[in-house]
Coordinates of N, CA, C and O in Angstrom, one line a residue:
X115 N -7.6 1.0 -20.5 CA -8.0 1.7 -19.2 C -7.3 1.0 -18.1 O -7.4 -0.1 -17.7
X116 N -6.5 1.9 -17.5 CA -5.9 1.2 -16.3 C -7.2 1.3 -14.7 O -7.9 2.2 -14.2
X117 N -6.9 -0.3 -14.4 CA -7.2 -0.5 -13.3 C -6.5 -0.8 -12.2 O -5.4 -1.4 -12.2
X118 N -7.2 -0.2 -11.0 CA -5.9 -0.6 -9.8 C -7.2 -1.5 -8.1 O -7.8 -0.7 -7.4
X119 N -7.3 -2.5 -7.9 CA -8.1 -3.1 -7.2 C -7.4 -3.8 -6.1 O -6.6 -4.7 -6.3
X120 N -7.7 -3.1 -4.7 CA -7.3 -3.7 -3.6 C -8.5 -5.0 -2.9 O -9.7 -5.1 -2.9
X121 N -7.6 -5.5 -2.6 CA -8.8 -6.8 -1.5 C -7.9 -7.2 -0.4 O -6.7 -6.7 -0.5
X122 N -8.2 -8.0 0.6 CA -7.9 -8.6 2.1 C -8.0 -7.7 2.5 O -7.0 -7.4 3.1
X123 N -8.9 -6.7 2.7 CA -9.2 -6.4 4.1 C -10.4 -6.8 4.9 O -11.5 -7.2 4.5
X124 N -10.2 -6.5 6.3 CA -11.4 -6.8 7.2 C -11.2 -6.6 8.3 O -10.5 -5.6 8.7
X125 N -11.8 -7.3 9.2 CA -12.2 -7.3 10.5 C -11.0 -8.0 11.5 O -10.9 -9.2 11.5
X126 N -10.3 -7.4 12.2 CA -9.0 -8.5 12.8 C -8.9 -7.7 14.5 O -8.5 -6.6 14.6
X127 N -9.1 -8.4 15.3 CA -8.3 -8.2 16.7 C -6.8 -7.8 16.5 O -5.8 -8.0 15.8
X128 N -7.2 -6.8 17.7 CA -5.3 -6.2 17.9 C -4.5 -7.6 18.0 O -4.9 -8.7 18.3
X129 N -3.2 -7.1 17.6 CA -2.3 -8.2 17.6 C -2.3 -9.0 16.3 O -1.3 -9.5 16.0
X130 N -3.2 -9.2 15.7 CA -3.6 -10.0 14.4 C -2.8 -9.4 13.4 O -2.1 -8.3 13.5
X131 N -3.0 -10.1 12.5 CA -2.3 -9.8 10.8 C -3.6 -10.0 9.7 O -4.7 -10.5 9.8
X132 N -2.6 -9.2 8.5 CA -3.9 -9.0 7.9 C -2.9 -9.0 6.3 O -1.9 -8.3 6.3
X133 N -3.2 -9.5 5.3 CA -2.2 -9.1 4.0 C -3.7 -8.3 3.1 O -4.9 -8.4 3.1
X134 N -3.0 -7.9 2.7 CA -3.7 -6.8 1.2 C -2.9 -7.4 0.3 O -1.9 -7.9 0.6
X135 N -3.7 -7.2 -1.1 CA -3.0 -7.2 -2.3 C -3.6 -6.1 -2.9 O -4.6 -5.6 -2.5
X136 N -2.9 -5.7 -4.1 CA -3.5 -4.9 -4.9 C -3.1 -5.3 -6.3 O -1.9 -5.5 -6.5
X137 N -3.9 -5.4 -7.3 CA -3.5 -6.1 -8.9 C -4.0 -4.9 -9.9 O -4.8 -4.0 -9.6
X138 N -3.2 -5.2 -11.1 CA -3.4 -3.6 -11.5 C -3.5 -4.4 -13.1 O -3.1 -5.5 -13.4
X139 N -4.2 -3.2 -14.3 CA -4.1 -3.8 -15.3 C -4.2 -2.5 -16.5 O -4.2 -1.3 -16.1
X140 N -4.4 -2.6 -17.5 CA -3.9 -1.5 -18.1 C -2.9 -1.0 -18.3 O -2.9 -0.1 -19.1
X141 N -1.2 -1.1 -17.5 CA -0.4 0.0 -17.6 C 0.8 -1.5 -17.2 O 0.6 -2.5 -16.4
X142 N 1.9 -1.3 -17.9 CA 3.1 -1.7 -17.0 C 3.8 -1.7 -15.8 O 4.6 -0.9 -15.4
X143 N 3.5 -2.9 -15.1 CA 3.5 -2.7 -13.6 C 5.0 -2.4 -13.1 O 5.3 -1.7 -12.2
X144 N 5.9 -3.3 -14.2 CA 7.1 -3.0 -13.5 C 7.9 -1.4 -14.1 O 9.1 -1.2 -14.0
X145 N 6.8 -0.6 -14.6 CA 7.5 0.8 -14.8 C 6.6 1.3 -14.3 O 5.9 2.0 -15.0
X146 N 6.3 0.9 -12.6 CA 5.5 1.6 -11.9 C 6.3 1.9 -10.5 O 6.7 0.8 -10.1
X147 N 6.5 2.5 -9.9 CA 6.5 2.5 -8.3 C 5.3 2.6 -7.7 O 4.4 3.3 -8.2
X148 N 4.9 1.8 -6.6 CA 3.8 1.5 -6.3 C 3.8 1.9 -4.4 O 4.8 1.9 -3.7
X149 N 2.4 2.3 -3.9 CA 2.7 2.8 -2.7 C 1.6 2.1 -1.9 O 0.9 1.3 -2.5
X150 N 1.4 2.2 -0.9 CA -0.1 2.3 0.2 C 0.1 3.4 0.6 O 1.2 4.0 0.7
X151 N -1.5 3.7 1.2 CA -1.9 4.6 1.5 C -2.9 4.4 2.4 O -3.7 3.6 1.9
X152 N -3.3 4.9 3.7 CA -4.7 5.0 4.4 C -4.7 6.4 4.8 O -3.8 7.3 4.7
X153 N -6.3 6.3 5.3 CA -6.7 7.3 5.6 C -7.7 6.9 6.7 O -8.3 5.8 6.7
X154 N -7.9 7.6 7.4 CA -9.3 6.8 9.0 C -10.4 8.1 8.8 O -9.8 9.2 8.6
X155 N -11.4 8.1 8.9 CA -12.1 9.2 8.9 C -11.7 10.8 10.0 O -11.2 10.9 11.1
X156 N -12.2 11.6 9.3 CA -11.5 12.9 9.8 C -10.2 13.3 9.7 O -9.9 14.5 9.9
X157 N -9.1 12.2 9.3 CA -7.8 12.0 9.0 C -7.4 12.5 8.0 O -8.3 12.6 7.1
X158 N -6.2 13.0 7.7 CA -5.2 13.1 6.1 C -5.0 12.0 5.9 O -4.9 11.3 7.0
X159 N -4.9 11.3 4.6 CA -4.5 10.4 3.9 C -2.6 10.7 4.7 O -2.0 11.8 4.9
X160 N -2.4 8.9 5.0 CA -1.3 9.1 4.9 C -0.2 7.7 4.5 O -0.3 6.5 4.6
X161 N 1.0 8.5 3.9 CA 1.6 7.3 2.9 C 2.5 5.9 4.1 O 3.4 6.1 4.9
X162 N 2.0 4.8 3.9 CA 2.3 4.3 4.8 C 3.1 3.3 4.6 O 3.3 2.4 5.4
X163 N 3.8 3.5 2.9 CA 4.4 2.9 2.9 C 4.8 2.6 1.0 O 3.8 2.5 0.2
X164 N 6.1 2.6 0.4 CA 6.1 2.7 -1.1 C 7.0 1.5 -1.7 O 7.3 0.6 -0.9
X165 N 7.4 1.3 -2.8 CA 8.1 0.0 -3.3 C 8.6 0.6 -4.4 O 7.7 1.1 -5.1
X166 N 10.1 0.7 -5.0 CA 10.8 0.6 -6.0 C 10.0 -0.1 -7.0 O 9.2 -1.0 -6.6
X167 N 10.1 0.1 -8.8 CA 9.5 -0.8 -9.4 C 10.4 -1.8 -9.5 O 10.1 -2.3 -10.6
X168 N 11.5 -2.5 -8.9 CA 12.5 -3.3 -8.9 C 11.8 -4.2 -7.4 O 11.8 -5.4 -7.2
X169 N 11.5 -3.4 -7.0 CA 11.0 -4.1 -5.7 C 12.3 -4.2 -4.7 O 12.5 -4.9 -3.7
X170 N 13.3 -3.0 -5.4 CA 14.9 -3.0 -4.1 C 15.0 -2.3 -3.1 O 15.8 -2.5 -2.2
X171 N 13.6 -1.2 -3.3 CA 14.2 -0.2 -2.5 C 12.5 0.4 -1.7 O 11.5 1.0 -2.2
X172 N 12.7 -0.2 -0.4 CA 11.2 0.4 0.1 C 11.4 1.3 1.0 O 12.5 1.7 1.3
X173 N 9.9 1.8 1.8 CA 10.4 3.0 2.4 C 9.1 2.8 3.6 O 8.2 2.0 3.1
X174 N 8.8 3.1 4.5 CA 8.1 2.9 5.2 C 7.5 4.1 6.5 O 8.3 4.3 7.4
X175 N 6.3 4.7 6.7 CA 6.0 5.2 7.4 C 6.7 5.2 9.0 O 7.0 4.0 9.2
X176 N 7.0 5.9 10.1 CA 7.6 5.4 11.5 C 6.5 5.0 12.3 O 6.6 4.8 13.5
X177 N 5.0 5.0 11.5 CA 3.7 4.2 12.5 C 3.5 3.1 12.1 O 2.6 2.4 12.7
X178 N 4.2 2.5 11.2 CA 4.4 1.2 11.0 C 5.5 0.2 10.5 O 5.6 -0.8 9.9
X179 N 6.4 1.1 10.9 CA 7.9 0.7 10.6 C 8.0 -0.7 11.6 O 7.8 -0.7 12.8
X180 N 8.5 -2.2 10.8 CA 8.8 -3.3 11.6 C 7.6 -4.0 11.5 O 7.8 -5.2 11.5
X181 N 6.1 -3.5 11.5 CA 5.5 -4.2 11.6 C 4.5 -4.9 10.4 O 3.8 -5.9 10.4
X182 N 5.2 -3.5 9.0 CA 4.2 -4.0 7.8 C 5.5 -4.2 6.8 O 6.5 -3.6 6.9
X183 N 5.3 -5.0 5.9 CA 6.0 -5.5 4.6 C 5.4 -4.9 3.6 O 4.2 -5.0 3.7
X184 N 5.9 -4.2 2.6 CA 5.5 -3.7 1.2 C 6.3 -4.5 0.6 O 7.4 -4.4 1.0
X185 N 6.1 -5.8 -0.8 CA 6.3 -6.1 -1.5 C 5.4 -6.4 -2.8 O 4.2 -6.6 -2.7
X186 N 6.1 -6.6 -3.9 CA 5.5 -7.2 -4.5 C 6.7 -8.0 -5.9 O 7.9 -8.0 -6.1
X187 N 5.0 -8.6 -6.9 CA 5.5 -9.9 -7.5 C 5.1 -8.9 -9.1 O 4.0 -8.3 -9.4
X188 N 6.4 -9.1 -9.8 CA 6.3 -8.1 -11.2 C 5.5 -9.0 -12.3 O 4.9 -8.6 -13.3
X189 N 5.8 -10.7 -11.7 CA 5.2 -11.5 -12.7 C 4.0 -11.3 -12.5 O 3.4 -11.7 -13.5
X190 N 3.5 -10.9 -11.9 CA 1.8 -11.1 -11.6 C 1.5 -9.9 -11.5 O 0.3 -9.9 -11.3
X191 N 2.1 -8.6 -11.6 CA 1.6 -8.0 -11.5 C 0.3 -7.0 -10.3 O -0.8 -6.3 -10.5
X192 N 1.1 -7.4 -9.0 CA 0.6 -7.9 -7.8 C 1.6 -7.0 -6.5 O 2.8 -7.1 -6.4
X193 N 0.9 -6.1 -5.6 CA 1.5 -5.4 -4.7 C 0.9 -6.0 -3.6 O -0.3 -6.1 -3.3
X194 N 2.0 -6.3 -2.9 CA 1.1 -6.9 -1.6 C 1.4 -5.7 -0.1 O 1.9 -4.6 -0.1
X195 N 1.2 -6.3 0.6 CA 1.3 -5.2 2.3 C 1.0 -6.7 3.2 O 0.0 -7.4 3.2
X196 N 2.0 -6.7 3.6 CA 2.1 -7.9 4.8 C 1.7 -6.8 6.5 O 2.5 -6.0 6.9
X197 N 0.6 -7.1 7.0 CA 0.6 -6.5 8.0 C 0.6 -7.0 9.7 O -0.3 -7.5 10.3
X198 N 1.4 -6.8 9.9 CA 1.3 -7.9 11.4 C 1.1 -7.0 12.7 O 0.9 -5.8 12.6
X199 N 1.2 -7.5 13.5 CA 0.9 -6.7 15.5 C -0.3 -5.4 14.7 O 0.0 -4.2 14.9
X200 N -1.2 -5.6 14.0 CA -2.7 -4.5 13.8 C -2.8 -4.1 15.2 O -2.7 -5.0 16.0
X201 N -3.0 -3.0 15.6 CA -3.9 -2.2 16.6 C -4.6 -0.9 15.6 O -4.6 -0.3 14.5
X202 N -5.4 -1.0 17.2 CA -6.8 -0.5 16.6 C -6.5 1.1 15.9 O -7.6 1.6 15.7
X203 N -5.6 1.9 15.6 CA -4.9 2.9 15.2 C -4.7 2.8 13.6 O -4.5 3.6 12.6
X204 N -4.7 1.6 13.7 CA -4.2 0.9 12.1 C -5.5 1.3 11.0 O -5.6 1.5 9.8
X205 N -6.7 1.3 12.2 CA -8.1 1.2 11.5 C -8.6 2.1 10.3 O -9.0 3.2 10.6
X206 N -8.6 1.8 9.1 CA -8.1 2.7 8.0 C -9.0 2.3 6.8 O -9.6 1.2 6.9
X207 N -9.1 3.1 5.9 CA -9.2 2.4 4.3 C -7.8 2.8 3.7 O -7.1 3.8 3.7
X208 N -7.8 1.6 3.4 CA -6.1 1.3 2.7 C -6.2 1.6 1.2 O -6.8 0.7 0.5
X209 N -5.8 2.4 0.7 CA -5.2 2.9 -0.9 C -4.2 1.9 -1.3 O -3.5 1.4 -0.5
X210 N -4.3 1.6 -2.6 CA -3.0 1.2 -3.5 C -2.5 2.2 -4.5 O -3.6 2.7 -4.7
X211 N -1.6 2.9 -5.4 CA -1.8 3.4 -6.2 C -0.5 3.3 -6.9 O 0.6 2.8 -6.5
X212 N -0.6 3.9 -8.3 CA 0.6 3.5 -8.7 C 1.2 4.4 -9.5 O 0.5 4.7 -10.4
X213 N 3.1 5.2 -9.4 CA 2.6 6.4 -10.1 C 4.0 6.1 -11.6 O 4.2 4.9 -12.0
X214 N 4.6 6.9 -11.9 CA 5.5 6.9 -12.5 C 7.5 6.7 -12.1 O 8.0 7.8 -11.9
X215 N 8.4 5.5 -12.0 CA 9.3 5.0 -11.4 C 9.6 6.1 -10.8 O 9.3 7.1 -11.4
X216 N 10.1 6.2 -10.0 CA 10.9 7.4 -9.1 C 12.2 6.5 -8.5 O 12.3 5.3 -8.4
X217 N 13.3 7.7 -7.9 CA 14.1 6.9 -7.4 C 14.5 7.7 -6.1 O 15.0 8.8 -5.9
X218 N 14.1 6.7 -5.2 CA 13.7 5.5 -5.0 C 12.4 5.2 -5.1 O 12.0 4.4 -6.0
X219 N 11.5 5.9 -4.3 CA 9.7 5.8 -4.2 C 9.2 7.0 -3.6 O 10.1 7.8 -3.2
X220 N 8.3 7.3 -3.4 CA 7.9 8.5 -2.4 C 6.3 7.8 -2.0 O 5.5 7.2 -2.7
X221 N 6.4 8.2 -0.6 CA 4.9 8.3 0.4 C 4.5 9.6 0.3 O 4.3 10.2 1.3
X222 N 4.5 10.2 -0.9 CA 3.7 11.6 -1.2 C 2.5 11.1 -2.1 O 2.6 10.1 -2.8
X223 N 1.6 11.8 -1.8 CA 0.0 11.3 -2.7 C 0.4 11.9 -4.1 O 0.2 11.2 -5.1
X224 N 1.0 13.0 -4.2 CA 1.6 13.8 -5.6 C 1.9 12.8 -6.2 O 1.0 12.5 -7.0
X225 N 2.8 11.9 -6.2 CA 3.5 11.1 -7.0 C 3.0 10.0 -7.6 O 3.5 9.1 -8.4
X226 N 2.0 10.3 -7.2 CA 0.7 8.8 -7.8 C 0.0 9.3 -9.3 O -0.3 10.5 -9.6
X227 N -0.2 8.6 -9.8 CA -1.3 8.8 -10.7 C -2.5 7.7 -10.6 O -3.6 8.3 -10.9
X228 N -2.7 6.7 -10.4 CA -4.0 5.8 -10.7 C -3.6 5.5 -8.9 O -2.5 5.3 -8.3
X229 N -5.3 5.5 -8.3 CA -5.4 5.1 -7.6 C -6.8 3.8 -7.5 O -7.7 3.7 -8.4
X230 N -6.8 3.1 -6.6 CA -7.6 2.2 -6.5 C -9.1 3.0 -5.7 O -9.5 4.2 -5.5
X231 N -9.8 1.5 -5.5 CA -11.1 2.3 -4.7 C -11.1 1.9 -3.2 O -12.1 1.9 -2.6
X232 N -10.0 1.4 -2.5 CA -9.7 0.8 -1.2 C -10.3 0.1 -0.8 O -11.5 0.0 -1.2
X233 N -9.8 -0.9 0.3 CA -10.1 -2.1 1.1 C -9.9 -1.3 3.0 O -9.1 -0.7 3.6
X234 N -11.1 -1.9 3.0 CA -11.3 -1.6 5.3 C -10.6 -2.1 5.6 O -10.6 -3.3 5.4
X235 N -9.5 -1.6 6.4 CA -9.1 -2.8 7.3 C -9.7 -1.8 9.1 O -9.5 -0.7 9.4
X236 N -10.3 -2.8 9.8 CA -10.7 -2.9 10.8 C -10.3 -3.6 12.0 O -10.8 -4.7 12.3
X237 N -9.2 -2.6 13.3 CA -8.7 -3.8 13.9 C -9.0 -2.7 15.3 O -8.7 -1.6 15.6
X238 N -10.2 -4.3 16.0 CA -10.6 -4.2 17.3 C -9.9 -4.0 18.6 O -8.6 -4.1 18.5
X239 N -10.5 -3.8 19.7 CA -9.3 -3.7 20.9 C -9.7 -4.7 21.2 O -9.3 -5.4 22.1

């Protein structure tokens, strides 16, 4: 049974940083492309950002372009999201999910198959 479980999120003043991870199990991570995703209530889900299963080739939303890192670690099995300068716009439940390699990646929700059950992230004015 594949699992997909995000953690670090929380509570952070604008300007702050914040990392997510997401760990997955059941499925071969490195014949995965893997993405984030939020969504804020009343909102569309939106892709905010994807990772090559090589970890070569990422892609990044232009509401958070410069300020978030998508990587991850194949040994571990481990997607991270490095998030820095949060404002309060950011304020979201953050998705992980992970679909079948693509090339390069896509920030389309289509392209997923297993998703997680998200982490808050919460950032104050």
């Amino acid at each position: 049974q594949v699992q997909v479980v995000e953690s670090g999120g929380g509570l952070v003043q604008a300007g702050g940083s914040l990392r997510l991870s997401c760990t997955t199990s059941g499925l071969t991570f490195d014949d995965y492309a893997m993405g984030w995703f939020r969504q804020a209530p009343g909102q569309e889900r939106e892709g905010v950002s994807c990772i090559s299963w090589s970890g070569r080739y990422t892609d990044y939303a232009d509401s958070v372009n410069a300020r978030f890192t998508i990587s991850r670690d194949n040994a571990k099995n481990t997607l991270y999201l490095q998030m820095n300068s949060l404002r309060p716009e950011d304020t979201a439940m953050y998705y992980c999910a992970a679909g079948p390699a693509v090339t390069p990646c896509s920030r389309e929700s289509d392209a997923y198959n297993y998703w997680g059950q998200g982490t808050q992230v919460t950032v104050s004015s």
